[in-house]
XYZ file of C-alpha atoms in Angstrom:
545
model
C 1.198 -59.861 32.866
C 1.819 -56.464 34.459
C -0.483 -55.709 37.226
C 1.056 -52.427 38.189
C -0.924 -49.218 38.334
C 0.036 -46.480 35.886
C 0.868 -43.107 36.745
C -2.072 -40.836 35.974
C 0.046 -38.122 34.435
C 3.572 -39.385 33.659
C 5.654 -41.970 31.824
C 5.770 -44.841 34.210
C 4.058 -46.713 37.116
C 3.130 -45.296 40.388
C 5.886 -45.511 43.000
C 8.461 -45.873 40.219
C 8.228 -42.189 38.753
C 11.144 -39.861 39.052
C 12.123 -39.280 42.767
C 12.523 -35.803 44.521
C 16.406 -36.069 44.271
C 16.335 -36.611 40.447
C 13.742 -33.818 40.101
C 16.040 -31.428 42.001
C 19.085 -32.341 39.772
C 16.992 -31.760 36.734
C 15.929 -28.289 38.122
C 19.576 -27.365 38.734
C 20.645 -28.505 35.303
C 17.904 -26.423 33.503
C 18.747 -23.559 35.629
C 22.640 -23.724 35.517
C 23.421 -25.498 32.262
C 20.376 -24.370 30.095
C 19.991 -20.925 31.515
C 16.342 -21.296 32.516
C 15.116 -18.855 35.188
C 14.259 -20.474 38.506
C 11.764 -23.308 38.199
C 8.963 -24.195 40.766
C 8.804 -27.724 41.810
C 5.143 -28.544 41.946
C 3.078 -31.450 43.285
C 0.382 -33.418 41.471
C -3.091 -32.828 42.595
C -4.221 -35.855 44.655
C -6.927 -37.753 42.939
C -9.385 -37.231 46.023
C -9.241 -33.481 44.983
C -9.350 -33.817 41.270
C -12.348 -32.565 39.068
C -14.037 -35.839 37.667
C -17.572 -35.337 36.669
C -20.311 -37.940 37.589
C -21.218 -40.437 34.903
C -23.778 -39.229 32.401
C -24.874 -42.896 31.786
C -25.418 -45.950 33.449
C -23.873 -49.387 32.841
C -26.292 -51.691 31.236
C -27.117 -54.812 33.189
C -25.866 -57.127 30.244
C -22.312 -55.472 30.452
C -21.936 -55.156 34.202
C -19.391 -57.935 34.350
C -16.864 -56.206 32.033
C -17.609 -52.428 32.978
C -16.807 -49.833 35.662
C -17.909 -46.310 36.551
C -15.407 -46.175 39.401
C -14.031 -42.732 39.846
C -10.482 -43.681 39.865
C -10.696 -46.122 37.022
C -12.343 -43.432 34.791
C -9.636 -40.891 35.606
C -6.885 -43.364 34.531
C -8.494 -43.602 31.105
C -9.299 -40.136 30.474
C -6.148 -39.024 28.743
C -3.215 -40.288 26.636
C 0.244 -38.740 26.964
C -0.039 -35.619 24.683
C 1.422 -32.745 26.568
C -1.824 -30.865 27.276
C -3.168 -34.038 28.654
C -0.298 -34.646 31.066
C -0.451 -31.158 32.362
C -4.382 -31.327 32.887
C -3.989 -34.627 34.637
C -1.134 -33.384 36.858
C -3.229 -30.583 37.939
C -6.363 -32.656 38.730
C -8.510 -31.774 35.550
C -10.300 -34.900 34.519
C -13.184 -33.125 32.920
C -13.581 -35.219 29.833
C -13.519 -38.443 31.773
C -15.277 -41.251 30.193
C -18.614 -42.208 31.820
C -17.723 -45.857 31.529
C -14.560 -47.911 31.244
C -15.040 -51.346 29.734
C -12.469 -54.261 30.112
C -13.669 -57.048 27.716
C -11.897 -60.404 27.992
C -13.318 -61.925 24.668
C -14.154 -60.824 21.111
C -17.685 -61.439 21.972
C -17.838 -58.998 24.691
C -16.144 -56.298 22.487
C -18.932 -56.981 19.768
C -21.659 -56.729 22.720
C -20.103 -53.382 23.958
C -20.042 -51.889 20.469
C -23.730 -52.924 19.597
C -24.958 -51.209 22.855
C -22.771 -48.113 22.089
C -24.189 -47.884 18.594
C -27.846 -48.207 19.642
C -27.294 -45.888 22.544
C -25.180 -43.461 20.679
C -22.276 -43.640 23.123
C -18.851 -42.616 21.719
C -16.200 -45.422 22.044
C -12.429 -44.769 22.652
C -10.371 -47.736 22.328
C -7.204 -47.865 24.376
C -4.366 -50.394 24.809
C -1.652 -48.691 26.993
C -2.691 -45.159 26.835
C 0.377 -43.799 25.640
C -0.716 -41.888 22.505
C 0.986 -38.411 22.191
C -1.465 -36.854 19.615
C -4.618 -36.266 21.548
C -6.580 -39.362 20.028
C -6.449 -41.720 23.029
C -9.119 -40.498 25.240
C -12.801 -39.658 24.821
C -13.984 -36.764 22.854
C -14.584 -33.566 24.472
C -16.046 -30.101 23.840
C -18.095 -29.676 20.566
C -17.064 -33.231 19.593
C -18.687 -34.552 22.548
C -21.836 -32.844 22.006
C -24.685 -35.022 20.726
C -23.440 -38.286 22.112
C -25.454 -39.709 25.057
C -22.110 -40.624 26.988
C -18.626 -41.942 26.517
C -16.987 -45.219 26.955
C -13.363 -46.065 27.148
C -12.658 -49.598 25.708
C -9.696 -50.893 27.503
C -7.906 -53.942 25.912
C -5.547 -54.949 28.604
C -7.374 -58.264 29.471
C -7.079 -59.372 25.819
C -3.160 -60.171 26.586
C -2.207 -63.452 25.411
C 0.060 -64.796 22.676
C -2.402 -67.347 21.305
C -0.425 -69.467 18.874
C 3.131 -69.404 17.643
C 4.206 -70.849 14.120
C 7.878 -71.534 14.608
C 8.372 -72.740 10.886
C 6.929 -69.418 9.515
C 8.340 -67.249 12.535
C 4.801 -65.862 13.114
C 2.710 -65.478 16.179
C -0.941 -64.818 16.859
C -1.257 -62.014 19.631
C -4.165 -60.403 21.279
C -4.397 -56.698 20.789
C -4.094 -55.705 24.485
C -0.823 -57.334 25.045
C 1.921 -54.957 26.281
C 5.315 -54.983 24.765
C 7.206 -56.791 27.598
C 4.339 -59.286 27.895
C 4.556 -60.066 24.187
C 8.245 -60.860 24.422
C 7.998 -62.677 27.609
C 5.556 -65.005 26.118
C 7.709 -65.435 22.954
C 10.732 -66.041 24.796
C 10.116 -69.688 25.547
C 10.179 -70.149 21.636
C 13.428 -68.087 21.314
C 11.642 -65.553 19.399
C 10.506 -61.889 19.755
C 8.664 -59.138 18.045
C 11.285 -56.706 16.862
C 9.360 -53.447 17.587
C 10.493 -51.132 20.209
C 8.747 -47.818 20.262
C 9.965 -45.326 23.128
C 6.692 -46.313 24.880
C 7.376 -50.051 24.513
C 7.273 -50.810 28.313
C 3.663 -49.138 28.617
C 2.121 -49.662 25.129
C 0.619 -52.680 23.248
C -0.058 -54.313 20.188
C -3.522 -52.876 19.293
C -2.320 -49.326 19.868
C 0.771 -49.875 17.766
C -1.141 -51.100 14.807
C -3.930 -48.512 15.232
C -1.448 -45.716 15.246
C 1.124 -47.147 12.611
C 3.620 -46.947 15.540
C 7.283 -46.315 14.674
C 9.850 -48.438 16.537
C 13.755 -47.484 17.340
C 14.968 -49.332 14.204
C 16.195 -46.651 11.889
C 15.850 -48.533 8.562
C 13.703 -51.361 7.179
C 11.596 -52.143 10.235
C 10.738 -48.461 10.905
C 6.817 -49.074 11.570
C 4.772 -51.794 12.861
C 3.248 -52.331 9.401
C 6.315 -54.216 8.397
C 5.475 -56.963 10.884
C 1.778 -57.322 10.197
C 0.726 -60.607 8.442
C -3.073 -60.376 9.179
C -5.199 -58.668 11.471
C -8.866 -58.932 13.183
C -10.783 -55.735 13.879
C -14.161 -55.858 15.377
C -16.430 -53.117 14.210
C -19.969 -51.987 14.981
C -21.019 -53.427 11.769
C -19.152 -56.761 12.120
C -15.770 -58.220 12.154
C -13.056 -57.077 9.648
C -10.506 -59.894 9.292
C -7.770 -60.201 6.717
C -6.130 -63.347 5.364
C -3.064 -64.769 6.822
C -0.622 -64.490 3.880
C 2.966 -63.623 3.688
C 2.033 -61.479 0.504
C -0.453 -60.787 -2.013
C -1.233 -58.745 -5.048
C -4.933 -58.822 -4.931
C -6.030 -55.078 -4.961
C -5.299 -52.666 -2.277
C -4.044 -54.341 0.874
C -6.796 -54.591 3.452
C -4.261 -54.748 6.244
C -3.212 -51.105 5.377
C -6.774 -49.969 6.066
C -6.463 -51.193 9.713
C -2.936 -49.924 10.133
C -3.314 -46.297 11.152
C -7.119 -46.381 11.577
C -6.601 -44.935 15.145
C -9.841 -46.749 16.584
C -11.927 -44.602 14.180
C -13.185 -47.819 12.317
C -13.103 -50.538 15.103
C -11.249 -52.497 17.772
C -8.146 -54.455 16.835
C -8.475 -57.530 18.878
C -5.705 -59.856 17.677
C -3.049 -59.969 14.773
C -0.611 -62.496 13.170
C 2.740 -60.874 13.460
C 6.059 -61.805 12.086
C 8.616 -62.655 14.742
C 12.299 -63.576 14.750
C 15.140 -64.761 16.923
C 16.961 -62.092 18.999
C 20.195 -60.895 17.302
C 23.392 -62.892 18.107
C 25.813 -60.270 16.761
C 25.671 -56.450 17.282
C 28.379 -53.563 16.338
C 27.873 -49.998 17.356
C 29.831 -46.594 17.318
C 29.494 -42.842 18.147
C 30.555 -40.586 15.314
C 30.860 -36.799 15.556
C 30.556 -34.224 13.018
C 30.929 -30.260 13.075
C 27.670 -29.663 11.284
C 24.237 -31.083 10.781
C 24.501 -31.002 6.930
C 27.709 -32.843 7.084
C 26.335 -35.583 9.214
C 23.056 -35.732 7.036
C 25.197 -36.298 3.798
C 27.013 -39.130 5.543
C 23.633 -40.722 6.645
C 22.203 -40.351 3.312
C 25.175 -42.219 1.740
C 24.970 -44.840 4.291
C 21.323 -45.500 3.786
C 21.412 -45.269 -0.042
C 24.170 -47.899 0.043
C 21.556 -50.532 1.392
C 23.884 -51.377 4.394
C 20.523 -51.131 6.489
C 21.888 -50.261 9.836
C 19.556 -51.086 13.001
C 20.329 -47.733 14.410
C 21.241 -44.596 12.279
C 20.250 -41.555 14.453
C 21.453 -38.009 14.357
C 21.365 -35.912 17.556
C 22.658 -32.356 17.161
C 24.565 -30.703 20.030
C 21.519 -28.908 21.409
C 19.647 -32.245 21.661
C 22.486 -33.907 23.669
C 22.761 -30.823 25.945
C 18.925 -30.910 26.570
C 19.296 -34.493 28.014
C 22.287 -33.759 30.171
C 25.256 -34.548 27.857
C 26.582 -30.980 27.939
C 30.247 -32.287 27.563
C 29.538 -33.063 23.665
C 30.560 -30.215 21.538
C 29.760 -31.667 18.197
C 26.724 -33.407 16.532
C 26.344 -37.043 17.402
C 25.483 -39.874 15.001
C 24.831 -43.267 16.633
C 25.386 -46.150 14.364
C 24.296 -49.663 15.011
C 24.144 -52.862 13.241
C 22.801 -56.326 14.125
C 22.461 -59.777 12.827
C 20.881 -63.153 13.647
C 23.569 -65.432 12.110
C 26.748 -63.582 11.220
C 29.215 -60.763 12.627
C 28.341 -57.258 11.686
C 31.924 -55.836 11.848
C 32.226 -55.185 8.039
C 28.948 -53.341 7.705
C 29.829 -50.871 10.520
C 33.409 -50.627 9.217
C 32.027 -49.614 5.793
C 29.589 -47.095 7.391
C 32.476 -45.611 9.254
C 34.426 -45.203 6.182
C 31.686 -43.225 4.564
C 31.335 -40.899 7.698
C 34.939 -40.352 7.673
C 34.999 -39.199 3.982
C 32.127 -36.556 5.139
C 34.282 -35.234 8.029
C 32.990 -37.595 10.863
C 35.388 -38.850 13.568
C 34.985 -41.923 15.721
C 37.571 -41.254 18.445
C 36.643 -44.407 20.589
C 36.390 -46.650 17.653
C 33.629 -49.447 17.117
C 32.385 -51.855 19.720
C 31.369 -55.338 18.562
C 29.255 -57.924 20.573
C 28.374 -61.528 19.963
C 29.780 -65.118 20.272
C 33.420 -64.988 20.249
C 33.858 -61.365 21.455
C 33.423 -62.015 25.076
C 32.506 -58.570 26.227
C 29.600 -56.222 26.621
C 29.124 -52.467 25.715
C 31.070 -50.254 28.123
C 28.477 -48.515 30.330
C 30.546 -45.268 29.977
C 30.564 -45.297 26.006
C 28.732 -42.450 24.300
C 26.301 -44.807 22.886
C 25.332 -46.302 26.266
C 25.292 -42.755 27.862
C 22.993 -41.358 25.198
C 20.591 -44.226 25.695
C 20.260 -43.751 29.388
C 19.957 -39.792 28.994
C 17.494 -40.044 26.135
C 15.088 -42.368 27.988
C 15.029 -40.071 31.034
C 14.947 -36.738 29.194
C 12.660 -37.557 26.415
C 9.893 -39.027 28.440
C 8.995 -35.297 29.807
C 8.263 -36.705 33.224
C 10.390 -33.869 34.691
C 8.902 -31.069 32.565
C 5.376 -30.940 33.988
C 6.292 -30.488 37.823
C 9.054 -28.016 36.835
C 6.648 -26.018 34.638
C 8.585 -26.651 31.360
C 7.125 -26.164 27.989
C 8.337 -29.261 26.110
C 7.213 -30.690 22.951
C 7.874 -31.963 19.479
C 7.179 -31.576 15.840
C 8.318 -34.537 13.434
C 7.967 -35.003 9.771
C 9.727 -36.648 6.833
C 11.204 -34.780 4.095
C 13.379 -35.622 0.970
C 17.068 -35.213 0.980
C 17.047 -32.495 -1.616
C 14.713 -30.312 0.494
C 16.064 -30.949 3.837
C 18.614 -28.223 4.139
C 16.173 -25.402 3.180
C 13.267 -26.941 5.432
C 15.730 -27.349 8.317
C 16.759 -23.739 8.213
C 13.032 -22.622 7.925
C 11.910 -24.834 10.785
C 14.548 -23.953 13.174
C 13.639 -20.359 12.521
C 10.043 -20.729 12.979
C 9.990 -22.865 16.089
C 12.903 -20.658 17.702
C 10.892 -17.469 17.049
C 7.714 -18.961 18.448
C 9.605 -20.178 21.637
C 11.041 -16.785 22.161
C 7.777 -14.971 21.578
C 5.838 -17.225 23.983
C 8.576 -17.981 26.649
C 11.198 -15.403 26.176
C 14.020 -17.954 25.876
C 14.402 -21.800 25.179
C 16.040 -24.444 23.151
C 15.142 -25.980 19.876
C 16.938 -29.313 18.966
C 17.167 -31.689 15.943
C 17.413 -35.356 15.439
C 16.741 -38.003 12.829
C 14.732 -40.878 14.211
C 14.498 -42.922 10.934
C 16.224 -42.691 7.645
C 15.183 -43.834 4.135
C 16.976 -43.902 0.703
C 14.983 -40.839 -0.282
C 15.027 -38.820 3.051
C 14.994 -38.767 6.818
C 12.351 -38.626 9.493
C 13.391 -35.400 11.129
C 12.373 -34.490 14.750
C 12.342 -31.055 16.340
C 12.160 -30.925 20.097
C 11.354 -27.572 22.048
C 11.940 -27.057 25.700
C 11.362 -23.824 27.303
C 10.428 -22.115 30.716
C 6.714 -22.337 30.931
C 3.933 -20.374 32.928
C 2.987 -22.095 36.239
C -0.787 -21.472 35.288
C -1.606 -24.709 33.413
C -3.996 -23.233 30.894
C -1.404 -20.552 29.954
C 1.202 -23.412 29.793
C -0.991 -25.479 27.359
C -1.420 -22.290 25.303
C 2.287 -21.843 25.114
C 2.639 -25.371 23.916
C -0.127 -25.053 21.398
C 1.394 -21.790 19.837
C 4.717 -23.231 19.473
C 3.552 -26.531 18.090
C 1.357 -24.639 15.548
C 4.341 -22.574 14.380
C 6.271 -25.868 13.665
C 3.346 -27.502 11.978
C 2.549 -24.525 9.904
C 6.005 -24.613 8.539
C 5.834 -28.348 7.936
C 2.828 -27.679 5.660
C 4.479 -24.781 3.839
C 7.004 -27.386 2.583
C 4.032 -29.754 1.563
C 5.134 -32.482 4.162
C 3.559 -34.564 6.712
C 2.428 -33.553 10.201
C 3.417 -36.928 11.613
C 5.911 -39.585 10.618
C 5.219 -42.002 13.684
C 3.024 -40.162 16.323
C -0.264 -40.604 14.727
C -2.695 -38.012 13.833
C -5.163 -38.023 16.797
C -6.994 -34.846 17.523
C -3.930 -32.540 17.716
C -2.675 -33.075 14.210
C -5.903 -33.537 12.570
C -6.146 -29.999 11.121
C -2.872 -30.338 9.436
C -3.622 -34.114 8.208
C -6.602 -32.802 6.307
C -4.362 -30.473 4.535
C -2.001 -33.296 3.616
C -4.337 -35.866 2.079
C -6.155 -35.372 -1.110
C -9.724 -34.094 -0.520
C -11.236 -37.069 -2.309
C -9.369 -39.456 -0.025
C -10.902 -37.765 2.996
C -14.248 -38.375 1.355
C -13.433 -41.990 0.897
C -12.244 -42.540 4.259
C -15.495 -41.051 5.594
C -17.469 -43.376 3.426
C -15.494 -46.430 4.806
C -16.183 -45.322 8.257
C -19.956 -45.103 7.366
C -19.926 -48.619 6.299
C -17.922 -50.023 9.403
C -19.063 -47.723 11.939
C -22.693 -46.552 10.642
C -23.634 -44.789 13.947
C -20.322 -42.871 13.973
C -19.423 -43.832 17.616
C -15.876 -44.840 17.056
C -13.320 -42.523 18.444
C -15.079 -39.465 17.207
C -13.128 -36.451 15.906
C -10.040 -38.719 14.883
C -8.826 -38.675 11.246
C -12.447 -37.653 10.032
C -15.282 -35.436 11.388
C -18.043 -37.467 13.336
C -21.261 -37.683 11.284
C -23.828 -34.715 11.497
C -26.834 -35.707 13.473
C -30.236 -34.243 12.910
């Protein structure tokens, strides 16, 4: 199991973050290729100089073996990876730090922690990898924090085992705190793996994936973690909520779906039976170029409606590729990939390329195929490989914070018929906000997932930000609001795969039926009667007299 220490503010581990040379290269690229004014290069505030309040409550004796109030431990469990959080952490502001961090090793310890927290009215924030980007990972602050005796971060990392593997049914019982690489390392001896790869894969784990309805990098069919959940156990203040282990059922509303997306507001996901499979033996991929977003979107729509089910079918406009350093591409890029456990994938990719060609797409380098009998690997200089490397570095945002860049995303899902009008309105709204707040910047578009009835479309903004962290957070908030307000004008969702958290809750409340919100609060009242689970996420915390 990973014992490395996570960075307090960036995507990675201490000692493995972006080095000074890479940071200087990124600064030069922002200024020369993207036209940013000269960027400062800031240093993170050392932990010894950070603002971390003293704990407001003491650890009870019966929980002393699994709890800590250590200053550094509490700092590392203060925030997730939402941009305001990373900015505050970089600048040493850990004002909302939890009073206690608990690391249970058994379900019984989780039960004891929740019983004590309910009795003492201590807010509990479950956390696996701490990579949430919607402000729902850490303890509550501000008005939401008022009225609670204290706060506790419940860290699941010691619940990190693959407990059982059913090779016949291809399922595995996995504890909620197991991180992505550890899951697949343990499954590897069976020749199996869990086919879910969010961008945070290296740092995040099963409980967080299920709680946030995490989206993976597979563009069709297996788009969300929900598709892999067979049954789940969630420890709640009112008792354990555990679903049956079944391949499927038709008995009323699916109880698994109540857990998927609950975001720690109902209980703590301690284990789940998950569908697993062998690694693919065959792959095919290609980079296709289009002269316009709408032409590329039409090709993608035809591919997904043909039921070819590509593993990868991502659209990146020419602004997107330039933001991540591929400024030599002058067209919009579609990355196509197919994979199979037991048969070649040539024919599926060839058909997808035929569709692209009829919509104006070109594939100058041709497709690449891998698997038994091909005897070669993907060339490192292919645009598919180049994009993967550039995206992993640039999309993490680890260079944005020290260079005072305002970076963020707004993502949603829209039906194909509405996409052209929505896309035009969205680009205009976010671009106007970027120029108003930062005077200049760039707004890009990509499709992360695609469905027969529409794409999950994702808008990224990057602009020169103010060196003052409070002002930079304000710039981010105003640009993000402009995008989310436009999303709601088109009656869409404020999140396709980044969860609701606290950052999206205002717009989530506008998306769902009012009586659904009432029903959700009633369910929370049953499973979490004292209202201590992740207050302020999904629904309002209960009013207290």
